Coordinates of C-alpha atoms and ligand atoms in Angstrom, one line a residue:
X1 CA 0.0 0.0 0.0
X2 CA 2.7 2.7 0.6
X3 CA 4.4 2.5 -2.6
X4 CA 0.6 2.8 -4.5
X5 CA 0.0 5.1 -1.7
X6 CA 3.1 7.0 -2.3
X7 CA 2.4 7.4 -6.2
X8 CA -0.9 8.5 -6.2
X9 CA 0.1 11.6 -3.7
X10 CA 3.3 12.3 -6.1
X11 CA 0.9 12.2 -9.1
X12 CA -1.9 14.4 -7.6
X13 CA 0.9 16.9 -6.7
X14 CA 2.1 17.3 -10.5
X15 CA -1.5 17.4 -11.7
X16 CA -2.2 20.0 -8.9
X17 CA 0.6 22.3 -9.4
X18 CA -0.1 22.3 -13.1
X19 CA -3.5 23.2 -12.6
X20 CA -2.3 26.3 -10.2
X21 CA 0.0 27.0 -13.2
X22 CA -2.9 27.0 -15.9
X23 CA -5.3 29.0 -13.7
X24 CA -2.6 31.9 -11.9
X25 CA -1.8 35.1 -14.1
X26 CA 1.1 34.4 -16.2
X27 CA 2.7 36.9 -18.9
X28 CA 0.7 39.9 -20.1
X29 CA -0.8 40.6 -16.7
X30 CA -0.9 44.6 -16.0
X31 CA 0.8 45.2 -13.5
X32 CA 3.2 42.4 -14.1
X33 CA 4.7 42.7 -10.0
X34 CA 1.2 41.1 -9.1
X35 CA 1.5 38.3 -11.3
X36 CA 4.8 37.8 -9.9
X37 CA 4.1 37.9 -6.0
X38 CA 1.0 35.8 -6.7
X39 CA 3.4 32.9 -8.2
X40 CA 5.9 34.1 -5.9
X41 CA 3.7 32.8 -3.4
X42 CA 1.9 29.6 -4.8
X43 CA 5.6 28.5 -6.5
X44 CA 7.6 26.4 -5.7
X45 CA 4.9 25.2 -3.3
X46 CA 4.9 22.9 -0.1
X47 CA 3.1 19.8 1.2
X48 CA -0.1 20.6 -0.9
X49 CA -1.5 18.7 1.8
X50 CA -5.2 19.5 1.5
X51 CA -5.4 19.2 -2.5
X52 CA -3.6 16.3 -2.1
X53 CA -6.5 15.0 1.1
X54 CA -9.6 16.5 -1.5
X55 CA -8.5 14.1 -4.1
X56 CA -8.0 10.9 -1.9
X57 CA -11.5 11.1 -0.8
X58 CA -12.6 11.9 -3.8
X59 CA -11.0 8.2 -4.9
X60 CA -12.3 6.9 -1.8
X61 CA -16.1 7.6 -3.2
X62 CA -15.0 6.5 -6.6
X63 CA -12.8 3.8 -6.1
X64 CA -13.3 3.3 -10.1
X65 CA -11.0 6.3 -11.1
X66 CA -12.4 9.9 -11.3
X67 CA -12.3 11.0 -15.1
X68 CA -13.8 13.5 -17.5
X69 CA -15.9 16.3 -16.1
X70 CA -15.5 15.3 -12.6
X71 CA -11.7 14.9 -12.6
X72 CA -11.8 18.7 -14.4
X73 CA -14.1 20.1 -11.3
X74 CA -11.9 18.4 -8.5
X75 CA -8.7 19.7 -9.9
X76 CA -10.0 23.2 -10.1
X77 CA -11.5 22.6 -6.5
X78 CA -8.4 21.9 -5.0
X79 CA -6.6 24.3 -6.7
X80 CA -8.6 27.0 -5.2
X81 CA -7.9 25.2 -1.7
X82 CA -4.5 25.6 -2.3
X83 CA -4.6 29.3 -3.0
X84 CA -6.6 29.8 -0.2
X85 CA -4.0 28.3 1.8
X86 CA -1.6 30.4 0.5
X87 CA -3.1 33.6 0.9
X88 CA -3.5 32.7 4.3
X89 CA 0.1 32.2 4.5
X90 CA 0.6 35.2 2.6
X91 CA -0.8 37.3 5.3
X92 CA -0.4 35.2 8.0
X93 CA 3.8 36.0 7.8
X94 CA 2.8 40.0 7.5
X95 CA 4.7 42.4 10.5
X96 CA 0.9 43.0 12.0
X97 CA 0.1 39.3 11.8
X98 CA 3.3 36.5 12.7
X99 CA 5.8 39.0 11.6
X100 CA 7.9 36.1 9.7
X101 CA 10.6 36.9 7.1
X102 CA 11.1 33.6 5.7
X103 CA 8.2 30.5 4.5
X104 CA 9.1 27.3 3.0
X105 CA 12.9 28.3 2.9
X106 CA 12.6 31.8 1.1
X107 CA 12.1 34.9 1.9
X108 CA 8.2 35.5 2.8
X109 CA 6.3 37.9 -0.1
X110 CA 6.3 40.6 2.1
X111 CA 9.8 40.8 2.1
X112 CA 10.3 40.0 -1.3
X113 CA 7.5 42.4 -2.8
X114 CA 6.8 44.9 -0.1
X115 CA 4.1 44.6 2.5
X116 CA 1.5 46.8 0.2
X117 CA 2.1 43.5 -2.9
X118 CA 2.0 41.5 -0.6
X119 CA -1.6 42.2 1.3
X120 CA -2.4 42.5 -2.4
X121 CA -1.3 39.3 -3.4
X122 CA -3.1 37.4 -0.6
X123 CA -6.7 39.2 -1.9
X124 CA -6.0 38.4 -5.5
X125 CA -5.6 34.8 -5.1
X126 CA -8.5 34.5 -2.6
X127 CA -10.5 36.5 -5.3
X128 CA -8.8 34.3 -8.3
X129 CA -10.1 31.4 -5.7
X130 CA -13.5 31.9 -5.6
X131 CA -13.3 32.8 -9.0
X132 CA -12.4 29.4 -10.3
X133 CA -14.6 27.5 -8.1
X134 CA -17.0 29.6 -9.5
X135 CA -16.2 28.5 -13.2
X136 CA -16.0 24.6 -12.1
X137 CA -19.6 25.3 -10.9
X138 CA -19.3 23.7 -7.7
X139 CA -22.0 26.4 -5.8
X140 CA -22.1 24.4 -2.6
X141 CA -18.3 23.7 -2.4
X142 CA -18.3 27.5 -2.8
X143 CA -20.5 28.0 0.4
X144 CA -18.7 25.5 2.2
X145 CA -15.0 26.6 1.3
X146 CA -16.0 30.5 2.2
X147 CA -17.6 30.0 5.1
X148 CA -14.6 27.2 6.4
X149 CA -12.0 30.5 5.3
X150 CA -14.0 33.0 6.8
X151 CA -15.0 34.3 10.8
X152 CA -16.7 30.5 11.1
X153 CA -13.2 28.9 10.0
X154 CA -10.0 30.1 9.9
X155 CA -10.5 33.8 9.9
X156 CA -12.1 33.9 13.1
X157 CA -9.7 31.0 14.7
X158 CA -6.9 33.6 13.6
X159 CA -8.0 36.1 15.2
X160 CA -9.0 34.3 18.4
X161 CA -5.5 33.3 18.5
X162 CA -4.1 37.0 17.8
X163 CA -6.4 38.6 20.5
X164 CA -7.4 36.2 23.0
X165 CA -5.0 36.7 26.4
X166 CA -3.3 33.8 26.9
X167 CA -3.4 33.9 30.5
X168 CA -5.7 31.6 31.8
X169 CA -6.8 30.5 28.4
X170 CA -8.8 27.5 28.8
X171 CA -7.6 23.7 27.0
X172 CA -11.1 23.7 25.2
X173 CA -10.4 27.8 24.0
X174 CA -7.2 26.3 22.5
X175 CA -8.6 23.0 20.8
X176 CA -11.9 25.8 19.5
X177 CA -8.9 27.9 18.0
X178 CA -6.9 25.4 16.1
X179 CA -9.8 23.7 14.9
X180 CA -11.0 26.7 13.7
X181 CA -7.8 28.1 12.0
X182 CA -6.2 24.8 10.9
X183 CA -8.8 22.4 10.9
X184 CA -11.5 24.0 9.2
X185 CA -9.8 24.3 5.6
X186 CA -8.3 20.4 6.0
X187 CA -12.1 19.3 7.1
X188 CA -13.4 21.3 4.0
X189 CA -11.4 20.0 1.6
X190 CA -12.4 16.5 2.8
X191 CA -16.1 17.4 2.3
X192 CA -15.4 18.8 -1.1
X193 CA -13.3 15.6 -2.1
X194 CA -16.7 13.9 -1.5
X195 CA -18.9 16.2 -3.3
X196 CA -16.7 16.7 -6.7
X197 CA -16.8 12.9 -6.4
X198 CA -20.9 13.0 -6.1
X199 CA -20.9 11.1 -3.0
X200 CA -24.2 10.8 -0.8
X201 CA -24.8 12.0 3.0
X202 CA -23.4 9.2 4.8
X203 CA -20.0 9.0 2.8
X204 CA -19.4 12.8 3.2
X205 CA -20.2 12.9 7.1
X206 CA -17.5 10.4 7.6
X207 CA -15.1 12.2 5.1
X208 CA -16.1 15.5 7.7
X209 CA -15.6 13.5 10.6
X210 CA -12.2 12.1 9.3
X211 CA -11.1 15.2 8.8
X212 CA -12.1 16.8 11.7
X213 CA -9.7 14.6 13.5
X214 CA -7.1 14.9 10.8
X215 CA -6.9 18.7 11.1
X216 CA -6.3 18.3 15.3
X217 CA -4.0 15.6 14.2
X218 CA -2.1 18.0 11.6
X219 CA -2.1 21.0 14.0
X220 CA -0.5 18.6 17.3
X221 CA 2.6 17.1 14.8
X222 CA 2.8 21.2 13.3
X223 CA 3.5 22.0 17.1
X224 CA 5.6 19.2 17.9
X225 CA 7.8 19.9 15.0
X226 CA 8.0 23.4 16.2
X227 CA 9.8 22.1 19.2
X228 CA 8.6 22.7 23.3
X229 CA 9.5 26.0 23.5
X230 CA 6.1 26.8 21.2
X231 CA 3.4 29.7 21.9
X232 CA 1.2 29.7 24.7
X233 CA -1.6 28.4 22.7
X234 CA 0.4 25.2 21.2
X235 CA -0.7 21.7 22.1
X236 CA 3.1 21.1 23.2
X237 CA 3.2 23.8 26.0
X238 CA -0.1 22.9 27.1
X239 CA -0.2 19.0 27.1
X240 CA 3.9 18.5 26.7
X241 CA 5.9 17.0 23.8
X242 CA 4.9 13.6 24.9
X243 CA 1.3 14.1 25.8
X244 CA 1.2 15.8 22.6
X245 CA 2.3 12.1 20.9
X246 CA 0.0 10.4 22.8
X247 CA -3.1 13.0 21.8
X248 CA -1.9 12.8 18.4
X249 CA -1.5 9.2 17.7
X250 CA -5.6 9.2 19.5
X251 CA -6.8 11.7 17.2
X252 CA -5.2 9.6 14.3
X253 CA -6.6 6.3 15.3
X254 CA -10.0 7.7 15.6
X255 CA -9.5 9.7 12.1
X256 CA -9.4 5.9 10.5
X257 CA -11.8 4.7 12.6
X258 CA -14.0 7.6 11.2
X259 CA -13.7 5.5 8.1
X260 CA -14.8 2.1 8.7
X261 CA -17.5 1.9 6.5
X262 CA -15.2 2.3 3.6
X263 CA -13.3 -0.6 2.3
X264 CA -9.8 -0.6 1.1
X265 CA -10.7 2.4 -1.5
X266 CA -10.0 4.7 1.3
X267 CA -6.5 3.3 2.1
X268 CA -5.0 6.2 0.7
X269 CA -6.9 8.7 3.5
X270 CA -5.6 5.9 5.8
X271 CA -1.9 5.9 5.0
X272 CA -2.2 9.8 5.3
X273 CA -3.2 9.8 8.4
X274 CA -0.2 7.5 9.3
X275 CA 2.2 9.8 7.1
X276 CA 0.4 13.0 9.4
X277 CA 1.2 10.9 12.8
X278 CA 4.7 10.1 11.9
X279 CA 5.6 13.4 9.4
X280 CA 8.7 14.8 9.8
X281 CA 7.8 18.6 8.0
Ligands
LIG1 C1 -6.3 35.6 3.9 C2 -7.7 33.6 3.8 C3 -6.9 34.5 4.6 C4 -6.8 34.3 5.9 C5 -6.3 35.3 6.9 C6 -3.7 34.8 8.3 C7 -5.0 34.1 8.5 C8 -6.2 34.8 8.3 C9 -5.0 32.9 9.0 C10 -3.8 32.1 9.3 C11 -4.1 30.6 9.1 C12 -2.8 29.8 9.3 C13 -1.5 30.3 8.7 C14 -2.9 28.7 10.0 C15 -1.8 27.8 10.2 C16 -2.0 26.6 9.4 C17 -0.8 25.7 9.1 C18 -0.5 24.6 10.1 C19 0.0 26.0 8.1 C20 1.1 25.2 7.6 O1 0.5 24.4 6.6 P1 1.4 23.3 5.8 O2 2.3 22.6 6.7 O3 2.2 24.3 4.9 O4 0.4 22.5 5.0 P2 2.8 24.0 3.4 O5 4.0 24.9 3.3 O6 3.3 22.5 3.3 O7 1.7 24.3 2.4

């Protein structure tokens, strides 16, 4: 399972990052610097961890192979995930945000374009987002992936986290703000695996459940990799590097028990969740 396992993630990357590069402004765009922080920022890329989650449960309710119009809509769907992400990474590294000069070993856009380019090219590829979600057709992904981004999702968990005092901040206030700025995208992009993939009720409340788990799962290892000496609000000051393990390895065990009325079509979404448990960046 790990090699097939291994090959479908490496193939859903290339087919995702050349969707992003069909669908982001290339050559000819006026004013060419927002082309360039917008790539600047999607380019050379990272994990593409959610795309990459959206189109295994999208294999795990069509265990036939997900072709033609459907394959079309899913790639454009977690394309828009993706720049989603990377807006929020965009302005998450700003001076009045994190205040970080350097994301996925270069210098963050800010830094490279300027802060103005920078909050600019954050907007354009949430707008260029919701753009091509909207040309894919998906109108309830749409709803779904806005209000997951937005003060429901990780909007509001962001700014929990940036104004809540951290004295006295309560364990559940902590879990409420990572689920809500981490988890809520991975959880979406679950859900949307399962409708781009047509899926009924039952299959996409275990693919929310799943990733429910999976996004508490993602944000503990995040933590842990970030070392001990973390914020206030990470799972490792709170619950210690090894209580954090223990939590984590939980939260991954439930996430594939979330998925036991699957059969071995959803191996992929289990071996993920291993890969998330054991992931070393
Ligand atoms: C502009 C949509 C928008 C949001 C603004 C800044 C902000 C609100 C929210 C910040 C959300 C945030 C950065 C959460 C942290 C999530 C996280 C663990 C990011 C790291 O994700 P990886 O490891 O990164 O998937 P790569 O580089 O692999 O893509």
């Amino acid at each position: 399972m790990h090699e097939q396992a291994g090959k479908f993630i490496d193939k859903t990357v290339r087919e995702v990052n050349l969707s992003l590069r069909k669908l982001l402004p290339g050559k000819g765009i006026f004013p060419k610097i927002i082309a360039d922080a917008v790539r600047y920022s999607v380019f050379p890329g990272g994990k593409r961890f959610r795309p990459v989650l959206m189109h295994a449960a999208a294999s795990a309710c069509l265990p036939h192979g997900i072709t033609g119009k459907k394959k079309k809509k899913l790639l454009m769907l977690s394309a828009a995930i993706e720049m989603i992400h990377c807006s929020s990474l965009v302005h998450d590294d700003l001076p009045a945000m994190d205040d970080d000069d350097y994301r996925r070993g270069k210098l963050s856009t800010h830094k490279r374009f300027g802060e103005a380019i920078a909050i600019l090219a954050g907007d354009a590829l949430l707008f260029r987002a919701f753009e091509v979600i909207s040309l894919a057709g998906e109108c309830e992904a749409a709803g779904e992936i806005a209000r997951a981004s937005g003060y429901a999702g990780m909007v509001g968990g962001q700014a929990a986290d940036m104004t809540l005092p951290r004295k006295r901040m309560s364990r559940k206030t902590i879990g409420i703000i990572h689920e809500l700025k981490t988890g809520e995208l991975i959880r979406v992009s679950l859900r949307c695996g399962g409708l781009a993939a047509g899926a009924g009720a039952r299959k996409i409340s275990a693919l929310d459940r799943y990733g429910k788990l999976m996004g508490l799962c993602f944000q503990i290892t995040d933590d842990i990799l970030d070392g001990p000496g973390g914020d206030k609000t990470s799972f490792c000051h709170v619950y210690g590097v090894e209580g954090s393990k223990r939590m984590a390895g939980r939260y991954k065990e439930e996430a594939i028990g979330a998925l036991a009325g699957f059969g071995s079509e959803a191996d992929i979404l289990r071996h993920m969740a291993e890969c998330v448990e054991n992931r070393k960046k």
